[in-house]
Amino acid sequence: MSRFAPLPDPPYYAVIFTNQASATPEGYDEMAAKMAELAAEQDGYLGLESTRDVDGLAITVSYWQDEAAIAAWRANVKHAAAQAFGKSNWYAHYVLRVARVERAYDGPDGR
Amino acid sequence: MSRFAPLPDPPYYAVIFTNQASATPEGYDEMAAKMAELAAEQDGYLGLESTRDVDGLAITVSYWQDEAAIAAWRANVKHAAAQAFGKSNWYAHYVLRVARVERAYDGPDGR
């Protein structure tokens, strides 16, 4: 399975979630997998890209049709619960940005 | 040094660069460091976040004041040269998205 999200025609939205795992991130992988699963169940979900280095710095970018889809995802009860849990357990620090994708390219062959 | 970019007031721009290193990415780390250095020299550069996992999937997000700053970065001769070199050497695949950051949050303490 490709680790790249599909490339729908812009505009659409990206949630850029950069996070540093805590020193004791037990259950981090299971939480991350569950969050990805919940996102994929939401209407308006377009895809997700995620990577994490050996020092525990992760960037996960999820893509959404519109702001309403992001709001619905955030309102998801299970997601909210996991957020609350995560805030006190998994992350030493995180930044979440919501951005509107204006254009996109892929390669190396171009298009 | 923090691996998180600063959090200026939105709106500003993000260049989301997801890439899979090729099977023979000699010089990848040096190229990535050089690209980060060149970005930091540009007017309108706000910061950069980057991580790469053991399988070579990397996400680098650079942040910019406006579209003009991104255009100036792209026009940079050295950057353009590195892009051309990179397309044939470092990346098995990449996707680059330009997005306008609408809002941002950080945590775990919130703000």
mmCIF file of C-alpha atoms in Angstrom:
data_model
loop_
_atom_site.group_PDB
_atom_site.id
_atom_site.type_symbol
_atom_site.label_atom_id
_atom_site.label_comp_id
_atom_site.label_asym_id
_atom_site.label_seq_id
_atom_site.Cartn_x
_atom_site.Cartn_y
_atom_site.Cartn_z
ATOM 1 C CA MET A 1 0.000 0.000 0.000
ATOM 2 C CA SER A 2 1.328 3.415 -0.952
ATOM 3 C CA ARG A 3 2.333 5.693 1.878
ATOM 4 C CA PHE A 4 1.435 8.686 -0.287
ATOM 5 C CA ALA A 5 -2.056 10.166 -0.143
ATOM 6 C CA PRO A 6 -4.032 10.532 -3.377
ATOM 7 C CA LEU A 7 -3.800 13.801 -5.298
ATOM 8 C CA PRO A 8 -7.304 15.201 -5.805
ATOM 9 C CA ASP A 9 -7.701 18.527 -7.583
ATOM 10 C CA PRO A 10 -7.141 21.466 -5.200
ATOM 11 C CA PRO A 11 -8.469 23.176 -3.276
ATOM 12 C CA TYR A 12 -8.774 20.832 -0.322
ATOM 13 C CA TYR A 13 -7.519 20.929 3.260
ATOM 14 C CA ALA A 14 -4.517 19.584 5.146
ATOM 15 C CA VAL A 15 -4.145 19.069 8.875
ATOM 16 C CA ILE A 16 -0.418 19.189 9.590
ATOM 17 C CA PHE A 17 0.297 17.530 12.935
ATOM 18 C CA THR A 18 3.907 17.695 14.093
ATOM 19 C CA ASN A 19 4.581 15.955 17.382
ATOM 20 C CA GLN A 20 7.416 14.868 19.613
ATOM 21 C CA ALA A 21 6.693 11.636 21.438
ATOM 22 C CA SER A 22 7.104 11.735 25.192
ATOM 23 C CA ALA A 23 9.891 9.839 26.893
ATOM 24 C CA THR A 24 7.432 7.086 27.766
ATOM 25 C CA PRO A 25 5.109 6.803 24.768
ATOM 26 C CA GLU A 26 3.600 3.417 25.612
ATOM 27 C CA GLY A 27 0.768 2.684 23.236
ATOM 28 C CA TYR A 28 1.765 5.432 20.808
ATOM 29 C CA ASP A 29 1.740 3.164 17.761
ATOM 30 C CA GLU A 30 -1.653 1.704 18.647
ATOM 31 C CA MET A 31 -3.064 5.208 19.235
ATOM 32 C CA ALA A 32 -1.650 6.457 15.922
ATOM 33 C CA ALA A 33 -3.090 3.485 14.055
ATOM 34 C CA LYS A 34 -6.476 4.000 15.704
ATOM 35 C CA MET A 35 -6.497 7.706 14.857
ATOM 36 C CA ALA A 36 -5.702 6.915 11.219
ATOM 37 C CA GLU A 37 -8.489 4.334 11.187
ATOM 38 C CA LEU A 38 -10.998 6.809 12.627
ATOM 39 C CA ALA A 39 -9.978 9.477 10.139
ATOM 40 C CA ALA A 40 -10.474 7.078 7.238
ATOM 41 C CA GLU A 41 -14.037 6.410 8.394
ATOM 42 C CA GLN A 42 -14.999 10.088 8.200
ATOM 43 C CA ASP A 43 -16.862 11.586 5.254
ATOM 44 C CA GLY A 44 -14.601 13.967 3.395
ATOM 45 C CA TYR A 45 -11.395 12.123 4.283
ATOM 46 C CA LEU A 46 -8.966 12.156 1.349
ATOM 47 C CA GLY A 47 -5.871 10.462 2.699
ATOM 48 C CA LEU A 48 -2.994 10.604 5.151
ATOM 49 C CA GLU A 49 0.801 10.669 5.139
ATOM 50 C CA SER A 50 2.809 9.950 8.265
ATOM 51 C CA THR A 51 6.394 9.327 9.262
ATOM 52 C CA ARG A 52 8.371 9.290 12.505
ATOM 53 C CA ASP A 53 12.103 9.248 13.065
ATOM 54 C CA VAL A 54 14.171 7.315 15.580
ATOM 55 C CA ASP A 55 14.126 10.288 17.963
ATOM 56 C CA GLY A 56 10.322 10.256 18.096
ATOM 57 C CA LEU A 57 9.641 13.347 15.985
ATOM 58 C CA ALA A 58 6.587 12.595 13.853
ATOM 59 C CA ILE A 59 4.772 14.522 11.136
ATOM 60 C CA THR A 60 1.327 13.304 10.131
ATOM 61 C CA VAL A 61 -0.567 15.181 7.429
ATOM 62 C CA SER A 62 -4.209 14.248 6.866
ATOM 63 C CA TYR A 63 -6.142 15.570 3.869
ATOM 64 C CA TRP A 64 -9.798 16.564 3.816
ATOM 65 C CA GLN A 65 -12.394 17.702 1.342
ATOM 66 C CA ASP A 66 -13.412 20.745 3.334
ATOM 67 C CA GLU A 67 -13.396 22.366 6.750
ATOM 68 C CA ALA A 68 -16.671 20.657 7.651
ATOM 69 C CA ALA A 69 -15.011 17.262 7.312
ATOM 70 C CA ILE A 70 -12.240 18.345 9.670
ATOM 71 C CA ALA A 71 -14.780 19.656 12.164
ATOM 72 C CA ALA A 72 -16.704 16.382 12.008
ATOM 73 C CA TRP A 73 -13.532 14.439 12.637
ATOM 74 C CA ARG A 74 -12.662 16.596 15.639
ATOM 75 C CA ALA A 75 -16.147 16.156 17.018
ATOM 76 C CA ASN A 76 -15.868 12.404 16.824
ATOM 77 C CA VAL A 77 -16.245 11.205 20.364
ATOM 78 C CA LYS A 78 -13.609 8.538 20.176
ATOM 79 C CA HIS A 79 -11.181 10.933 18.614
ATOM 80 C CA ALA A 80 -11.826 13.540 21.271
ATOM 81 C CA ALA A 81 -11.283 10.978 23.982
ATOM 82 C CA ALA A 82 -8.021 9.902 22.450
ATOM 83 C CA GLN A 83 -6.939 13.527 22.185
ATOM 84 C CA ALA A 84 -7.524 14.090 25.873
ATOM 85 C CA PHE A 85 -5.617 10.937 26.723
ATOM 86 C CA GLY A 86 -2.852 11.758 24.322
ATOM 87 C CA LYS A 87 -2.327 15.216 25.686
ATOM 88 C CA SER A 88 -1.251 13.819 29.012
ATOM 89 C CA ASN A 89 0.585 10.706 27.850
ATOM 90 C CA TRP A 90 2.019 10.470 24.377
ATOM 91 C CA TYR A 91 3.282 13.898 23.401
ATOM 92 C CA ALA A 92 6.062 15.993 24.838
ATOM 93 C CA HIS A 93 4.975 18.705 22.421
ATOM 94 C CA TYR A 94 2.815 19.065 19.345
ATOM 95 C CA VAL A 95 1.723 21.679 16.846
ATOM 96 C CA LEU A 96 -1.380 21.310 14.710
ATOM 97 C CA ARG A 97 -1.971 23.514 11.690
ATOM 98 C CA VAL A 98 -5.004 23.596 9.407
ATOM 99 C CA ALA A 99 -4.176 24.710 5.885
ATOM 100 C CA ARG A 100 -5.902 25.023 2.529
ATOM 101 C CA VAL A 101 -4.009 23.221 -0.242
ATOM 102 C CA GLU A 102 -3.781 25.535 -3.242
ATOM 103 C CA ARG A 103 -1.744 23.393 -5.634
ATOM 104 C CA ALA A 104 0.224 20.164 -5.762
ATOM 105 C CA TYR A 105 2.850 18.435 -7.862
ATOM 106 C CA ASP A 106 4.379 14.992 -7.838
ATOM 107 C CA GLY A 107 7.494 13.428 -9.243
ATOM 108 C CA PRO A 108 10.209 12.574 -9.989
ATOM 109 C CA ASP A 109 8.642 12.269 -13.439
ATOM 110 C CA GLY A 110 6.565 15.429 -13.103
ATOM 111 C CA ARG A 111 3.142 15.794 -14.590
ATOM 112 C CA MET B 1 17.521 23.669 18.990
ATOM 113 C CA SER B 2 13.813 23.009 18.695
ATOM 114 C CA ARG B 3 12.707 20.880 15.785
ATOM 115 C CA PHE B 4 9.407 22.762 15.777
ATOM 116 C CA ALA B 5 8.949 25.824 13.598
ATOM 117 C CA PRO B 6 7.794 29.088 15.225
ATOM 118 C CA LEU B 7 4.081 29.857 15.340
ATOM 119 C CA PRO B 8 3.460 33.232 13.705
ATOM 120 C CA ASP B 9 -0.100 34.491 13.429
ATOM 121 C CA PRO B 10 -1.902 32.975 10.415
ATOM 122 C CA PRO B 11 -2.331 33.327 7.561
ATOM 123 C CA TYR B 12 0.983 32.159 6.165
ATOM 124 C CA TYR B 13 2.030 29.416 3.778
ATOM 125 C CA ALA B 14 3.264 25.848 4.102
ATOM 126 C CA VAL B 15 5.122 23.785 1.526
ATOM 127 C CA ILE B 16 4.428 20.152 2.381
ATOM 128 C CA PHE B 17 7.058 17.934 0.772
ATOM 129 C CA THR B 18 6.530 14.193 1.206
ATOM 130 C CA ASN B 19 9.226 12.042 -0.336
ATOM 131 C CA GLN B 20 10.429 8.479 -0.480
ATOM 132 C CA ALA B 21 14.192 8.171 -0.739
ATOM 133 C CA SER B 22 15.484 6.091 -3.596
ATOM 134 C CA ALA B 23 17.184 2.765 -2.965
ATOM 135 C CA THR B 24 20.568 4.471 -3.389
ATOM 136 C CA PRO B 25 20.166 7.933 -1.799
ATOM 137 C CA GLU B 26 23.856 8.781 -1.543
ATOM 138 C CA GLY B 27 24.219 12.373 -0.427
ATOM 139 C CA TYR B 28 20.573 12.669 0.649
ATOM 140 C CA ASP B 29 21.413 14.016 4.113
ATOM 141 C CA GLU B 30 23.835 16.584 2.731
ATOM 142 C CA MET B 31 21.284 17.676 0.110
ATOM 143 C CA ALA B 32 18.542 17.979 2.724
ATOM 144 C CA ALA B 33 20.776 20.034 5.007
ATOM 145 C CA LYS B 34 21.756 22.296 2.099
ATOM 146 C CA MET B 35 18.135 22.814 1.075
ATOM 147 C CA ALA B 36 17.217 23.758 4.646
ATOM 148 C CA GLU B 37 20.139 26.177 4.756
ATOM 149 C CA LEU B 38 19.104 27.813 1.465
ATOM 150 C CA ALA B 39 15.506 28.123 2.609
ATOM 151 C CA ALA B 40 16.598 29.832 5.814
ATOM 152 C CA GLU B 41 18.475 32.448 3.785
ATOM 153 C CA GLN B 42 15.354 33.495 1.872
ATOM 154 C CA ASP B 43 13.280 36.526 2.768
ATOM 155 C CA GLY B 44 9.918 35.441 4.064
ATOM 156 C CA TYR B 45 11.154 32.132 5.480
ATOM 157 C CA LEU B 46 9.397 31.340 8.756
ATOM 158 C CA GLY B 47 10.702 27.913 9.701
ATOM 159 C CA LEU B 48 10.886 24.241 8.829
ATOM 160 C CA GLU B 49 9.946 20.883 10.316
ATOM 161 C CA SER B 50 11.354 17.644 8.958
ATOM 162 C CA THR B 51 11.447 13.987 9.875
ATOM 163 C CA ARG B 52 12.301 10.725 8.099
ATOM 164 C CA ASP B 53 11.700 7.150 9.156
ATOM 165 C CA VAL B 54 13.931 4.103 8.872
ATOM 166 C CA ASP B 55 12.256 3.128 5.593
ATOM 167 C CA GLY B 56 13.235 6.444 3.998
ATOM 168 C CA LEU B 57 9.810 8.117 3.976
ATOM 169 C CA ALA B 58 10.341 11.792 4.809
ATOM 170 C CA ILE B 59 7.981 14.697 5.358
ATOM 171 C CA THR B 60 9.456 18.198 5.330
ATOM 172 C CA VAL B 61 7.172 21.179 5.878
ATOM 173 C CA SER B 62 8.618 24.634 5.299
ATOM 174 C CA TYR B 63 6.712 27.764 6.310
ATOM 175 C CA TRP B 64 6.660 31.055 4.429
ATOM 176 C CA GLN B 65 5.266 34.530 4.850
ATOM 177 C CA ASP B 66 3.603 34.602 1.465
ATOM 178 C CA GLU B 67 3.510 33.070 -1.988
ATOM 179 C CA ALA B 68 6.141 35.505 -3.207
ATOM 180 C CA ALA B 69 8.641 34.088 -0.717
ATOM 181 C CA ILE B 70 7.968 30.573 -1.992
ATOM 182 C CA ALA B 71 8.375 31.717 -5.584
ATOM 183 C CA ALA B 72 11.672 33.402 -4.720
ATOM 184 C CA TRP B 73 12.902 30.237 -3.048
ATOM 185 C CA ARG B 74 12.000 28.160 -6.083
ATOM 186 C CA ALA B 75 13.729 30.605 -8.351
ATOM 187 C CA ASN B 76 16.926 30.344 -6.366
ATOM 188 C CA VAL B 77 19.512 29.058 -8.769
ATOM 189 C CA LYS B 78 21.185 26.734 -6.355
ATOM 190 C CA HIS B 79 17.867 25.341 -5.252
ATOM 191 C CA ALA B 80 16.773 24.804 -8.835
ATOM 192 C CA ALA B 81 20.007 22.986 -9.580
ATOM 193 C CA ALA B 82 19.569 20.750 -6.583
ATOM 194 C CA GLN B 83 16.003 20.022 -7.609
ATOM 195 C CA ALA B 84 17.138 18.875 -11.033
ATOM 196 C CA PHE B 85 19.821 16.699 -9.471
ATOM 197 C CA GLY B 86 17.429 15.362 -6.877
ATOM 198 C CA LYS B 87 14.812 14.374 -9.362
ATOM 199 C CA SER B 88 17.129 11.862 -10.902
ATOM 200 C CA ASN B 89 18.996 10.658 -7.832
ATOM 201 C CA TRP B 90 17.455 10.946 -4.402
ATOM 202 C CA TYR B 91 13.745 10.370 -4.698
ATOM 203 C CA ALA B 92 11.820 7.288 -5.694
ATOM 204 C CA HIS B 93 8.698 9.453 -5.441
ATOM 205 C CA TYR B 94 7.667 12.786 -4.040
ATOM 206 C CA VAL B 95 4.607 14.980 -3.677
ATOM 207 C CA LEU B 96 4.808 18.716 -3.032
ATOM 208 C CA ARG B 97 1.785 20.680 -1.901
ATOM 209 C CA VAL B 98 1.521 24.421 -1.324
ATOM 210 C CA ALA B 99 -1.063 25.336 1.295
ATOM 211 C CA ARG B 100 -2.261 28.427 3.118
ATOM 212 C CA VAL B 101 -2.211 27.974 6.902
ATOM 213 C CA GLU B 102 -5.521 29.202 8.307
ATOM 214 C CA ARG B 103 -5.045 28.430 12.000
ATOM 215 C CA ALA B 104 -2.704 26.664 14.380
ATOM 216 C CA TYR B 105 -2.605 25.248 17.887
ATOM 217 C CA ASP B 106 0.099 23.771 20.045
ATOM 218 C CA GLY B 107 0.213 21.628 23.119
ATOM 219 C CA PRO B 108 0.047 19.512 25.201
ATOM 220 C CA ASP B 109 -0.648 22.491 27.420
ATOM 221 C CA GLY B 110 -2.792 24.311 24.859
ATOM 222 C CA ARG B 111 -2.880 28.043 24.538
#
